[in-house]
Coordinates of C-alpha atoms in Angstrom, one line a residue:
M5 CA -8.6 28.9 -16.8
N6 CA -7.6 25.8 -14.9
D7 CA -4.9 25.4 -12.3
N8 CA -1.4 23.7 -12.7
K9 CA -2.3 21.8 -15.9
I10 CA 1.3 21.7 -17.0
L11 CA 2.4 20.3 -13.7
M12 CA -0.2 17.5 -13.9
K13 CA 0.7 16.7 -17.5
K14 CA 4.3 16.3 -16.3
Y15 CA 3.1 14.1 -13.4
K16 CA 1.3 11.9 -15.9
Q17 CA 4.4 11.8 -18.1
Y18 CA 6.4 10.6 -15.2
L19 CA 3.8 8.2 -13.8
L20 CA 4.0 5.5 -16.6
P21 CA 7.8 5.4 -16.7
S22 CA 8.0 5.2 -12.9
I23 CA 5.5 2.3 -12.9
L24 CA 7.2 0.6 -15.8
T25 CA 10.6 1.0 -14.0
S26 CA 9.1 -0.6 -10.8
L27 CA 7.5 -3.2 -13.0
A28 CA 10.8 -4.1 -14.7
L29 CA 12.4 -4.5 -11.3
A30 CA 9.6 -6.5 -9.8
L31 CA 8.9 -8.6 -12.9
N32 CA 12.6 -9.4 -12.9
E33 CA 12.4 -10.6 -9.3
F34 CA 9.1 -12.3 -9.9
V35 CA 10.1 -14.2 -13.1
D36 CA 13.7 -14.6 -11.9
C37 CA 12.5 -16.5 -8.8
M38 CA 9.9 -18.4 -10.9
L39 CA 12.7 -19.5 -13.3
V40 CA 15.0 -20.5 -10.5
S41 CA 12.2 -22.4 -8.8
N42 CA 11.1 -24.2 -11.9
L43 CA 14.6 -24.9 -13.2
L44 CA 16.2 -25.9 -9.9
G45 CA 13.4 -26.6 -7.4
S46 CA 11.9 -25.1 -4.3
D47 CA 15.2 -25.3 -2.4
A48 CA 16.8 -22.9 -4.8
L49 CA 13.8 -20.5 -4.3
A50 CA 14.5 -20.7 -0.6
I51 CA 18.2 -19.9 -1.1
A52 CA 17.4 -16.9 -3.3
N53 CA 15.0 -15.7 -0.6
I54 CA 17.6 -16.2 2.1
G55 CA 20.0 -14.0 0.1
C56 CA 17.3 -11.2 0.0
P57 CA 18.9 -9.3 2.9
V58 CA 22.2 -9.0 1.1
I59 CA 20.4 -7.6 -2.0
L60 CA 18.5 -5.2 0.2
L61 CA 21.7 -4.0 1.9
I62 CA 23.2 -3.3 -1.6
A63 CA 19.9 -1.5 -2.4
A64 CA 20.3 0.5 0.8
C65 CA 23.6 1.8 -0.4
Y66 CA 22.5 2.9 -3.8
V67 CA 19.3 4.3 -2.5
L68 CA 21.3 6.3 0.1
L69 CA 23.3 8.0 -2.7
G70 CA 20.8 7.8 -5.6
N71 CA 17.6 8.8 -3.8
G72 CA 19.3 11.3 -1.4
G73 CA 21.4 12.8 -4.2
S74 CA 18.6 13.0 -6.7
I75 CA 16.3 14.7 -4.2
L76 CA 18.9 17.3 -3.4
Y77 CA 19.7 17.7 -7.1
A78 CA 16.1 18.4 -7.9
I79 CA 15.8 20.9 -5.0
C80 CA 18.8 22.8 -6.2
L81 CA 17.5 22.9 -9.8
G82 CA 14.2 24.3 -8.4
R83 CA 16.2 27.0 -6.7
W84 CA 18.1 27.7 -10.0
D85 CA 21.3 26.6 -8.3
K86 CA 22.8 24.5 -11.1
E87 CA 26.3 24.7 -9.7
T88 CA 25.4 22.9 -6.4
A89 CA 23.2 20.5 -8.4
G90 CA 26.1 19.6 -10.6
K91 CA 28.4 18.9 -7.7
V92 CA 25.8 16.7 -6.0
F93 CA 25.5 14.6 -9.2
R94 CA 29.2 14.1 -9.6
L95 CA 29.9 13.4 -5.9
S96 CA 27.0 10.8 -5.7
L97 CA 28.6 8.8 -8.6
I98 CA 32.0 8.9 -7.0
L99 CA 30.6 7.8 -3.6
S100 CA 28.6 5.0 -5.3
A101 CA 31.7 3.6 -7.1
V102 CA 33.8 3.7 -3.9
G103 CA 30.9 2.3 -1.8
G104 CA 30.5 -0.7 -4.1
V105 CA 34.1 -1.7 -3.7
L106 CA 33.9 -1.3 0.1
F107 CA 30.7 -3.4 0.3
F108 CA 32.4 -6.2 -1.7
A109 CA 35.6 -6.1 0.5
I110 CA 33.7 -6.1 3.8
G111 CA 31.3 -8.8 2.7
M112 CA 34.2 -11.1 1.7
L113 CA 36.2 -10.3 4.9
F114 CA 33.3 -11.5 7.1
K115 CA 31.7 -14.0 4.7
G116 CA 31.7 -16.9 7.2
T117 CA 29.9 -14.9 9.9
F118 CA 27.4 -13.3 7.6
T119 CA 26.4 -16.5 5.8
E120 CA 25.8 -18.5 9.0
I121 CA 23.6 -15.7 10.4
L122 CA 21.5 -15.5 7.2
C123 CA 21.1 -19.2 6.6
A124 CA 19.7 -21.1 9.6
D125 CA 19.2 -24.3 7.6
K126 CA 22.5 -26.1 7.7
E127 CA 21.6 -28.3 4.7
L128 CA 21.3 -25.2 2.5
L129 CA 24.3 -23.4 3.9
P130 CA 27.0 -24.8 1.4
T131 CA 25.0 -23.8 -1.7
F132 CA 24.0 -20.5 -0.1
Q133 CA 27.7 -19.6 0.5
S134 CA 28.4 -19.9 -3.2
Y135 CA 25.4 -17.8 -4.1
Y136 CA 26.5 -15.2 -1.5
H137 CA 29.8 -14.7 -3.3
V138 CA 28.0 -13.8 -6.5
L139 CA 25.8 -11.4 -4.7
L140 CA 28.9 -9.5 -3.5
Y141 CA 30.3 -9.4 -7.0
S142 CA 27.1 -7.6 -8.1
A143 CA 27.5 -4.8 -5.6
P144 CA 29.8 -2.4 -7.5
V145 CA 27.8 -2.8 -10.7
L146 CA 24.4 -2.3 -9.2
M147 CA 25.4 0.6 -7.0
L148 CA 27.0 2.7 -9.8
T149 CA 24.4 1.9 -12.4
L150 CA 21.3 2.5 -10.2
T151 CA 22.7 5.6 -8.6
F152 CA 23.3 7.1 -12.0
V153 CA 19.7 6.0 -13.1
S154 CA 18.3 7.9 -10.1
F155 CA 19.4 11.2 -11.6
L156 CA 17.7 10.7 -15.0
P157 CA 14.1 11.6 -13.9
P158 CA 15.0 14.9 -12.3
S159 CA 17.2 15.6 -15.4
G160 CA 14.0 15.3 -17.5
A161 CA 14.7 11.8 -18.9
P162 CA 12.4 9.3 -17.0
V163 CA 11.9 7.3 -20.2
I164 CA 15.6 6.5 -20.4
A165 CA 15.6 5.4 -16.8
T166 CA 12.8 3.0 -17.7
I167 CA 14.5 1.7 -20.8
V168 CA 17.7 1.0 -18.9
N169 CA 15.8 -1.0 -16.2
I170 CA 13.8 -2.9 -18.8
V171 CA 17.0 -3.8 -20.8
A172 CA 18.9 -4.7 -17.6
N173 CA 16.2 -6.9 -16.2
G174 CA 15.2 -8.4 -19.6
T175 CA 18.8 -9.4 -20.2
N176 CA 18.9 -10.8 -16.7
L177 CA 16.0 -13.2 -17.4
V178 CA 17.5 -14.4 -20.7
M179 CA 20.8 -15.0 -19.0
D180 CA 19.1 -16.9 -16.2
V181 CA 18.1 -19.6 -18.8
V182 CA 21.6 -19.5 -20.4
Y183 CA 23.6 -19.8 -17.2
I184 CA 21.3 -22.1 -15.3
K185 CA 19.8 -24.4 -18.0
F186 CA 22.6 -24.5 -20.6
L187 CA 25.8 -23.8 -18.6
K188 CA 24.6 -25.7 -15.5
M189 CA 25.8 -23.0 -13.0
G190 CA 23.0 -23.6 -10.5
V191 CA 21.6 -20.9 -8.3
E192 CA 24.8 -18.8 -8.7
G193 CA 23.8 -18.4 -12.4
A194 CA 20.9 -16.2 -11.3
G195 CA 23.4 -13.8 -9.6
Y196 CA 25.7 -13.8 -12.6
A197 CA 22.7 -13.0 -14.8
T198 CA 21.9 -9.9 -12.7
I199 CA 25.5 -8.7 -13.2
T200 CA 25.4 -9.2 -16.9
G201 CA 22.0 -7.5 -17.2
Y202 CA 23.1 -4.3 -15.4
L203 CA 26.4 -4.1 -17.3
I204 CA 24.4 -4.1 -20.5
G205 CA 21.9 -1.7 -19.0
F206 CA 24.8 0.8 -18.2
I207 CA 26.1 0.7 -21.7
V208 CA 22.6 1.2 -23.1
M209 CA 22.1 4.2 -20.8
L210 CA 25.3 5.9 -22.0
V211 CA 24.3 5.4 -25.7
L212 CA 20.7 6.7 -25.2
M213 CA 22.0 9.7 -23.3
K214 CA 24.3 10.6 -26.1
V215 CA 21.6 10.0 -28.8
R216 CA 18.9 12.0 -26.9
K217 CA 21.4 14.6 -25.8
V218 CA 20.6 14.2 -22.1
R219 CA 23.3 15.5 -19.8
P220 CA 22.7 15.8 -16.1
V221 CA 24.3 18.9 -14.7
S222 CA 27.8 18.1 -13.6
V223 CA 30.4 20.5 -12.0
P224 CA 34.0 19.6 -11.0
L225 CA 34.3 19.2 -7.2
T226 CA 37.4 21.4 -7.1
R227 CA 35.6 24.5 -8.4
R228 CA 34.7 27.1 -5.9
S229 CA 31.0 27.6 -5.2
S230 CA 28.4 28.4 -2.6
A231 CA 28.8 24.7 -1.5
K232 CA 32.5 25.3 -1.0
R233 CA 31.8 28.2 1.2
K234 CA 29.4 26.2 3.3
G235 CA 31.8 23.4 3.9
G236 CA 32.8 22.0 0.4
V237 CA 32.7 18.3 -0.4
L238 CA 32.2 17.1 3.2
W239 CA 29.2 19.4 3.6
L240 CA 27.7 18.0 0.4
I241 CA 28.4 14.4 1.5
G242 CA 26.5 15.1 4.7
R243 CA 23.6 16.6 2.9
I244 CA 23.4 13.7 0.4
V245 CA 23.6 11.1 3.2
A246 CA 21.1 12.9 5.5
Q247 CA 18.7 13.3 2.5
G248 CA 18.8 9.6 1.5
A249 CA 19.0 8.1 5.0
P250 CA 15.3 7.5 5.5
A251 CA 14.9 5.7 2.1
A252 CA 18.2 3.7 2.8
M253 CA 17.0 2.8 6.3
L254 CA 13.9 1.4 4.7
Q255 CA 16.0 -1.0 2.8
V256 CA 18.1 -1.9 5.8
C257 CA 15.0 -2.5 7.8
F258 CA 13.7 -4.7 5.0
A259 CA 16.8 -6.8 5.4
I260 CA 16.4 -7.1 9.1
K261 CA 12.7 -7.9 9.1
Y262 CA 12.9 -10.3 6.2
G263 CA 15.8 -12.1 7.9
F264 CA 13.9 -12.2 11.2
S265 CA 10.7 -13.4 9.5
N266 CA 12.6 -16.1 7.7
G267 CA 13.9 -17.3 11.0
L268 CA 10.3 -17.3 12.4
A269 CA 9.1 -19.2 9.3
V270 CA 11.8 -21.9 9.8
N271 CA 11.0 -22.2 13.5
Y272 CA 7.2 -22.4 13.1
G273 CA 6.8 -23.9 9.6
G274 CA 10.1 -25.6 8.7
R275 CA 11.2 -25.6 5.0
D276 CA 7.5 -25.5 3.9
G277 CA 7.1 -22.3 5.9
V278 CA 10.1 -20.7 4.3
V279 CA 8.8 -21.5 0.8
A280 CA 5.3 -20.1 1.8
F281 CA 6.9 -16.9 3.1
S282 CA 8.9 -16.7 -0.1
L283 CA 5.6 -16.6 -2.1
C284 CA 4.4 -13.8 0.1
L285 CA 7.5 -11.8 -0.6
Q286 CA 7.0 -12.2 -4.4
T287 CA 3.5 -10.7 -4.1
F288 CA 5.1 -7.9 -2.1
S289 CA 7.3 -7.2 -5.2
I290 CA 4.2 -7.1 -7.5
A291 CA 2.5 -4.6 -5.2
S292 CA 5.6 -2.4 -5.1
V293 CA 5.3 -1.9 -8.8
F294 CA 2.3 0.4 -8.3
L295 CA 2.8 1.7 -4.7
L296 CA 6.5 2.6 -5.0
G297 CA 5.9 3.6 -8.7
V298 CA 3.5 6.3 -7.5
A299 CA 5.8 7.5 -4.7
D300 CA 8.8 7.6 -7.2
T301 CA 6.7 9.6 -9.6
A302 CA 5.9 12.3 -7.0
Q303 CA 9.2 12.6 -5.3
P304 CA 11.3 14.5 -7.9
L305 CA 8.4 16.8 -8.8
L306 CA 7.8 17.5 -5.1
A307 CA 11.6 18.3 -4.6
M308 CA 11.6 20.7 -7.6
L309 CA 8.4 22.4 -6.3
Y310 CA 9.9 22.6 -2.8
G311 CA 13.0 24.3 -4.2
Q312 CA 10.7 26.8 -5.9
K313 CA 8.5 27.3 -2.8
D314 CA 5.5 26.3 -4.9
Y315 CA 3.5 24.8 -2.0
K316 CA 0.3 24.9 -4.0
G317 CA 1.9 22.8 -6.6
E318 CA 3.0 20.4 -3.9
R319 CA -0.5 20.1 -2.7
T320 CA -1.7 19.2 -6.2
V321 CA 0.9 16.5 -6.7
L322 CA 0.5 15.0 -3.2
K323 CA -3.3 14.8 -3.5
H324 CA -3.1 12.9 -6.8
S325 CA -0.4 10.6 -5.3
F326 CA -2.5 9.7 -2.3
F327 CA -5.5 9.1 -4.5
L328 CA -3.5 6.7 -6.7
Q329 CA -2.0 4.9 -3.7
I330 CA -5.5 4.1 -2.4
I331 CA -6.9 3.0 -5.8
F332 CA -3.9 0.7 -6.6
A333 CA -3.8 -0.7 -3.0
L334 CA -7.5 -1.7 -3.1
G335 CA -7.1 -3.3 -6.5
L336 CA -4.1 -5.3 -5.3
I337 CA -5.9 -6.5 -2.2
A338 CA -8.8 -7.7 -4.3
F339 CA -6.5 -9.4 -6.8
F340 CA -4.5 -11.4 -4.2
E341 CA -7.6 -12.3 -2.1
I342 CA -9.2 -13.8 -5.2
L343 CA -6.2 -15.5 -6.9
P344 CA -3.6 -16.7 -4.4
Q345 CA -3.5 -20.2 -5.9
T346 CA -2.6 -18.8 -9.3
I347 CA 0.4 -17.0 -7.8
A348 CA 1.6 -20.1 -6.1
G349 CA 1.1 -22.1 -9.3
M350 CA 3.4 -19.7 -11.2
Y351 CA 6.3 -20.8 -9.0
G352 CA 5.6 -24.5 -9.6
V353 CA 4.4 -25.0 -6.0
N354 CA 2.3 -28.1 -6.1
D355 CA 2.9 -29.7 -2.7
P356 CA -0.5 -29.6 -0.9
E357 CA 0.8 -28.4 2.4
V358 CA 3.0 -25.7 0.9
L359 CA 0.1 -24.6 -1.3
R360 CA -2.2 -24.4 1.8
L361 CA 0.3 -22.3 3.7
G362 CA 1.1 -20.1 0.7
K363 CA -2.6 -19.3 0.0
T364 CA -3.2 -18.3 3.6
G365 CA 0.0 -16.2 3.7
I366 CA -0.8 -14.4 0.4
R367 CA -4.3 -13.5 1.5
L368 CA -3.1 -12.2 4.9
F369 CA -0.1 -10.4 3.4
A370 CA -2.3 -8.5 0.9
L371 CA -3.9 -6.5 3.7
T372 CA -0.5 -4.7 4.1
Y373 CA -0.6 -2.7 1.0
L374 CA -3.2 0.1 1.8
P375 CA -1.7 1.3 5.1
R376 CA 1.9 0.8 3.9
G377 CA 1.4 2.6 0.6
I378 CA 0.1 5.7 2.3
G379 CA 2.8 5.5 5.0
I380 CA 5.6 5.3 2.5
Q381 CA 4.1 8.2 0.5
F382 CA 4.3 10.3 3.7
M383 CA 7.9 9.2 4.3
R384 CA 8.9 10.3 0.7
F385 CA 7.1 13.6 1.1
F386 CA 8.8 14.3 4.5
Q387 CA 12.2 13.6 2.9
V388 CA 11.6 16.4 0.4
E389 CA 10.2 18.7 3.1
Q390 CA 13.5 18.4 5.1
R391 CA 11.7 16.6 7.9
R392 CA 14.4 14.0 7.7
I393 CA 14.2 12.8 11.3
Y394 CA 10.5 12.2 11.0
A395 CA 11.0 10.4 7.7
F396 CA 13.8 8.3 9.3
F397 CA 11.4 7.4 12.1
I398 CA 8.8 6.2 9.6
S399 CA 11.3 4.0 7.9
L400 CA 12.2 2.5 11.3
M401 CA 8.6 1.8 12.1
D402 CA 8.0 0.2 8.7
G403 CA 10.9 -2.2 9.3
L404 CA 11.2 -2.8 13.0
L405 CA 7.5 -2.9 14.2
V406 CA 7.3 -6.3 12.6
L407 CA 9.8 -7.8 15.0
P408 CA 7.9 -7.5 18.3
V409 CA 4.5 -7.9 16.6
G410 CA 5.7 -11.0 14.7
Y411 CA 7.3 -12.6 17.7
F412 CA 4.1 -12.1 19.8
L413 CA 1.7 -13.3 17.1
C414 CA 3.8 -16.4 16.3
E415 CA 3.5 -17.4 20.0
L416 CA -0.3 -17.1 19.6
A417 CA -0.9 -18.3 16.0
G418 CA 2.2 -20.2 14.9
L419 CA 3.3 -19.6 11.3
N420 CA 0.2 -17.5 10.5
G421 CA 1.6 -15.0 13.0
V422 CA 4.5 -14.2 10.5
F423 CA 1.9 -13.4 7.8
I424 CA -0.5 -11.3 9.8
S425 CA 2.3 -9.3 11.5
Y426 CA 2.9 -7.4 8.3
P427 CA -0.6 -5.8 7.9
I428 CA -0.9 -5.2 11.6
S429 CA 2.5 -3.4 11.7
A430 CA 1.6 -1.3 8.7
A431 CA -1.7 -0.3 10.2
L432 CA 0.1 0.7 13.5
M433 CA 2.6 2.7 11.5
L434 CA -0.1 4.7 9.7
L435 CA -1.9 5.3 13.0
V436 CA 1.2 6.7 14.6
I437 CA 1.8 9.0 11.5
V438 CA -1.8 10.3 11.7
I439 CA -1.5 11.0 15.4
I440 CA 1.8 12.8 15.1
N441 CA 0.6 14.8 12.0
A442 CA -2.5 15.8 13.8
R443 CA -0.6 17.1 16.9
I444 CA 1.8 19.1 14.7
Y445 CA -1.1 20.6 12.7
M446 CA -3.1 21.5 15.9
K447 CA 0.0 23.3 17.3
R448 CA 0.5 25.3 14.1
P449 CA -2.7 25.4 12.0
K450 CA -1.7 28.6 10.3
D451 CA 1.4 26.9 8.8
Y452 CA -0.2 23.8 7.3
C453 CA -3.1 22.7 5.1
G454 CA -4.4 19.9 7.3
I455 CA -2.8 16.8 8.7
S456 CA -1.0 16.0 5.5
L457 CA 1.4 18.8 6.7
V458 CA 1.6 20.4 3.2
R459 CA 2.9 23.9 3.9
K460 CA 1.0 27.1 3.5
D461 CA 2.9 30.0 1.9
S462 CA 3.0 32.0 5.1
G463 CA 5.7 34.3 3.7
S464 CA 3.4 35.7 1.0
I465 CA 0.5 38.1 1.0
A466 CA -1.1 36.5 -2.0
N467 CA -0.3 33.4 -4.1
K468 CA -2.2 32.6 -7.3
S469 CA -1.7 29.8 -9.8
F470 CA -3.5 29.3 -13.1
T471 CA -3.0 27.8 -16.5
I472 CA -3.6 29.6 -19.8
T473 CA -4.5 27.6 -22.9
D474 CA -4.1 28.5 -26.6
A475 CA -7.3 30.4 -26.5
S476 CA -6.5 33.9 -27.7
E477 CA -8.3 35.6 -24.8
D478 CA -6.6 33.7 -22.1
I479 CA -3.5 35.9 -22.0
S480 CA -5.4 39.1 -21.7
N481 CA -7.7 37.6 -19.1
A482 CA -4.8 36.4 -17.0
S483 CA -3.1 39.8 -17.2
E484 CA -6.3 41.5 -16.0
Q485 CA -6.8 39.1 -13.2
M486 CA -3.3 39.6 -11.9
I487 CA -3.6 43.4 -12.1
D488 CA -6.8 43.2 -10.1
L489 CA -5.2 40.8 -7.5
C490 CA -2.2 43.1 -7.0
S491 CA -4.3 46.2 -6.7
E492 CA -6.5 44.4 -4.1
Q493 CA -3.4 43.7 -2.0
G494 CA -2.2 47.3 -2.0
V495 CA 0.2 47.2 -4.9
P496 CA 0.4 50.7 -6.5
R497 CA -1.6 50.7 -9.7
K498 CA 1.4 51.5 -11.9
L499 CA 3.4 48.5 -10.5
A500 CA 0.3 46.3 -10.9
F501 CA 0.0 47.3 -14.6
R502 CA 3.7 46.4 -15.0
V503 CA 3.0 42.9 -13.6
G504 CA 0.1 42.5 -16.1
L505 CA 2.3 43.6 -19.0
L506 CA 5.1 41.3 -17.9
I507 CA 2.7 38.3 -17.9
E508 CA 1.4 39.2 -21.4
E509 CA 4.9 39.7 -22.9
M510 CA 6.3 36.4 -21.4
A511 CA 3.2 34.4 -22.4
V512 CA 3.4 35.7 -26.0
Y513 CA 7.2 35.0 -26.1
T514 CA 6.5 31.4 -24.8
R515 CA 3.9 30.8 -27.5
Q516 CA 6.2 32.1 -30.3
H517 CA 9.0 29.7 -29.3
R518 CA 7.1 26.5 -28.7
T519 CA 7.4 23.8 -31.4
D520 CA 3.9 22.6 -30.7
E521 CA 0.7 23.8 -29.0
G522 CA 0.3 23.5 -25.3
D523 CA -0.6 25.2 -22.1
I524 CA 1.4 27.5 -19.9
D525 CA 1.3 27.4 -16.0
I526 CA 1.7 30.7 -14.3
T527 CA 2.2 31.3 -10.6
L528 CA 2.3 34.8 -9.0
R529 CA 3.7 35.2 -5.5
L530 CA 3.3 38.5 -3.7
T531 CA 5.4 39.4 -0.6
E532 CA 6.1 42.6 1.2
R533 CA 9.4 43.1 -0.7
E534 CA 8.9 41.5 -4.1
I535 CA 6.6 40.0 -6.7
T536 CA 7.7 36.7 -8.3
I537 CA 6.1 35.3 -11.4
N538 CA 6.9 31.7 -12.5
F539 CA 6.2 30.3 -16.0
R540 CA 6.2 26.6 -16.9
S541 CA 5.6 25.0 -20.3
I542 CA 6.5 21.7 -22.0
G543 CA 8.4 21.6 -25.2
T544 CA 11.8 22.3 -26.8
P545 CA 14.1 24.3 -24.6
F546 CA 14.2 28.1 -25.1
D547 CA 16.1 30.6 -23.0
P548 CA 14.8 34.2 -22.9
T549 CA 17.9 35.4 -21.0
T550 CA 20.6 34.6 -23.6
G551 CA 21.7 36.3 -26.8
K552 CA 23.1 39.7 -27.7
E553 CA 20.8 42.6 -27.5
G554 CA 20.3 42.8 -31.2
D555 CA 19.3 39.2 -31.4
I556 CA 16.7 39.3 -28.5
P557 CA 13.1 39.8 -29.5
E558 CA 11.5 43.1 -28.7
N559 CA 9.2 41.7 -26.0
I560 CA 12.1 40.2 -24.1
L561 CA 14.0 43.5 -24.2
M562 CA 10.8 45.0 -22.7
L563 CA 10.8 42.3 -20.0
K564 CA 14.4 42.9 -19.1
S565 CA 13.8 46.6 -18.8
M566 CA 10.8 46.2 -16.4
A567 CA 12.0 43.2 -14.3
S568 CA 14.5 43.2 -11.5
R569 CA 15.7 39.8 -12.5
I570 CA 14.9 37.0 -15.0
S571 CA 16.0 33.5 -14.4
Y572 CA 15.6 30.5 -16.8
D573 CA 16.3 26.8 -16.7
Y574 CA 15.0 23.6 -18.4
I575 CA 14.0 21.7 -15.4
M576 CA 12.6 18.1 -15.6
G577 CA 11.5 18.6 -19.2
M578 CA 9.8 21.9 -18.5
N579 CA 10.8 25.4 -19.6
S580 CA 10.9 27.2 -16.3
T581 CA 11.2 31.0 -16.2
Q582 CA 11.1 33.2 -13.1
I583 CA 10.6 36.9 -13.3
L584 CA 11.2 38.9 -10.1
I585 CA 10.1 42.5 -9.5
E586 CA 11.3 44.4 -6.4
R587 CA 8.5 46.5 -4.8
S588 CA 10.8 49.2 -3.5

C-alpha cells in the first residue's frame, strides 16, 4: 500500500490548470506587449511598462480578497465548516465590487499627481495620461472577475478557472489588433482590449458554472453563525484581509520596485535603458507561468489539509512543490541564458544598443528565478500555516530589498546594477528565510519536521496514512494494520477491532458508490480522547450521511451505530468522509 496517492493525483490534476492559468496571464502580457511594440513602436512598449505599477496595484486588491478569501474558504471546508466558508465567498465578492469602484474614484481624483510620479519622461507623459485613464476603467471588471475565479480551484473547478483566463486573455489579444490596428485607438486600445476580454471571460465563467453544476458555497451574511458569534461581518473582513495581506503586499511591492527600477533605468540608460528593462520584465512574466503556477497549485490543497490537521499530507504536497520549483527554475535559467536575443527579437527590438543592453539584462535577470521561486513557495505556505506576519515579512523583502541593493549597485555598475539587483535581492531573501527557519526549528525541534517548518502532529499518539487500491486484499490488510497499530498504542482490543471494522465497511461502501475504479486514501489519527479516520476518493459525489434509515445501505447503518460522528463533504473534487470515535 502506498501513501497519499489520491492527494498526489489531485495535486497533478490541479498542476496543469494552474500552469495553464499562469500561462494565459503571462502569454497575454507577453504577446500583448509584443503586439503593442510591433504595432506602435518601442515608445508604446515603454508606456505600457510605465503603467505596470497601476496594474500591479489593481492586482494587489483582487489578490487581497481573492487569495485571502479562497485560502480561508479552503481551510473552512477542510474543517467541515461550510457555513463560514459560504460567508467568506459572498463577502469577498461584495468587497471586490466595492473596492473596484473605490480604486477608480481615487485614481481619477489624484490622476495628475499619480501620472507625474509614474512617468519621469515628459515626452511620454501626455500619451501615458490617456493610457492611465483606461487602466482605471479596468479596475472594477478585473477585481470582481479575478476574485471570483480565485474561488473556483478550492470549489473543485480549476479547469473552469483556466478556461476563463484563456478566454479572457485570448479575447484581449484579438481585440488588441481590432482596437489598435483597425480602430486606430493607440496604446489605449490595449487597455480597452483587456476590459473587453475579462467581460467576456466573466460571462463564460457563469455559463460554464451552470453547465458543469459548479456552485461555490455561499451563505447570506445576515444569517446567524459561528462567524456571527465571533464578531460577524467585521470579524470575517479582518480574517480575509489578514489572510491575503502577504500576497497583496507582494503585488504592492512589485509596483514600488518596478517604478523605482524604471527610474533607475531612465537615469542610467535613458530611453534605451527603459526598453531593455521592459524586456527583462517580460521574461519575468514567462518565468512566473511555472514558478507561480506551482505555488498556486499547492496553496488550496495545503489550506484544505491544514483545516483537516493532515500535516503528513502537507509534507507530501510541499515536498513536491519545492522539487518542481527547482526543476522549473533551472530550466528557465538555461533557456534565458542561451536565447536572450530570440526574446528581444520577438518584441521587434533591432536597435543594436538596445539589443546589447537587453541581452545582458535578460541573462542577469534569469538568475533571480531559483531563489525567488523557493522564497515565494515559503511565503504561500506560511500564509496557510497562519504565520501571516512572517509571510508578510517575506513579501516585503521580495519587493523592497531591491531598492537599496539596486541604488548601491547602480552607483558601482551603472545600468547593469538594475539588472543584477534582482537576483542578489532574491538570494538575500532566501538566505534570511533559511536562517529564520533554522532558528525556529532549533528552538522547537519536537514541533517541526526540519527547517521547512512543516508541523508534526504533536497532539496525536499515532498518525498513519496509506492508500488502498482496487486489489481485493487491500481492504482487509488495511483493517488488520490499523487494528495492530491501535493495539500497540494501548487501545483496548475491542475498540481496536471496531476501528478495523469501520475501515472495512467505509472502504466497501466507497467502492460500491464510485462510478469508476480508483484508489482510496485513508488517514488514522489517534489521540488520548478520540480516534479520527479520514477517507478521500475521487469521483462522483456520494454522501453516506444522508437519506432515511430505510434507504441507507446496511454497512452505513453499521457505521452509524459504531461511530460517535460521521461527517461528509465534497471538497476540491474529492469525496471526503471523517469518522470519529470517542475513546471514553
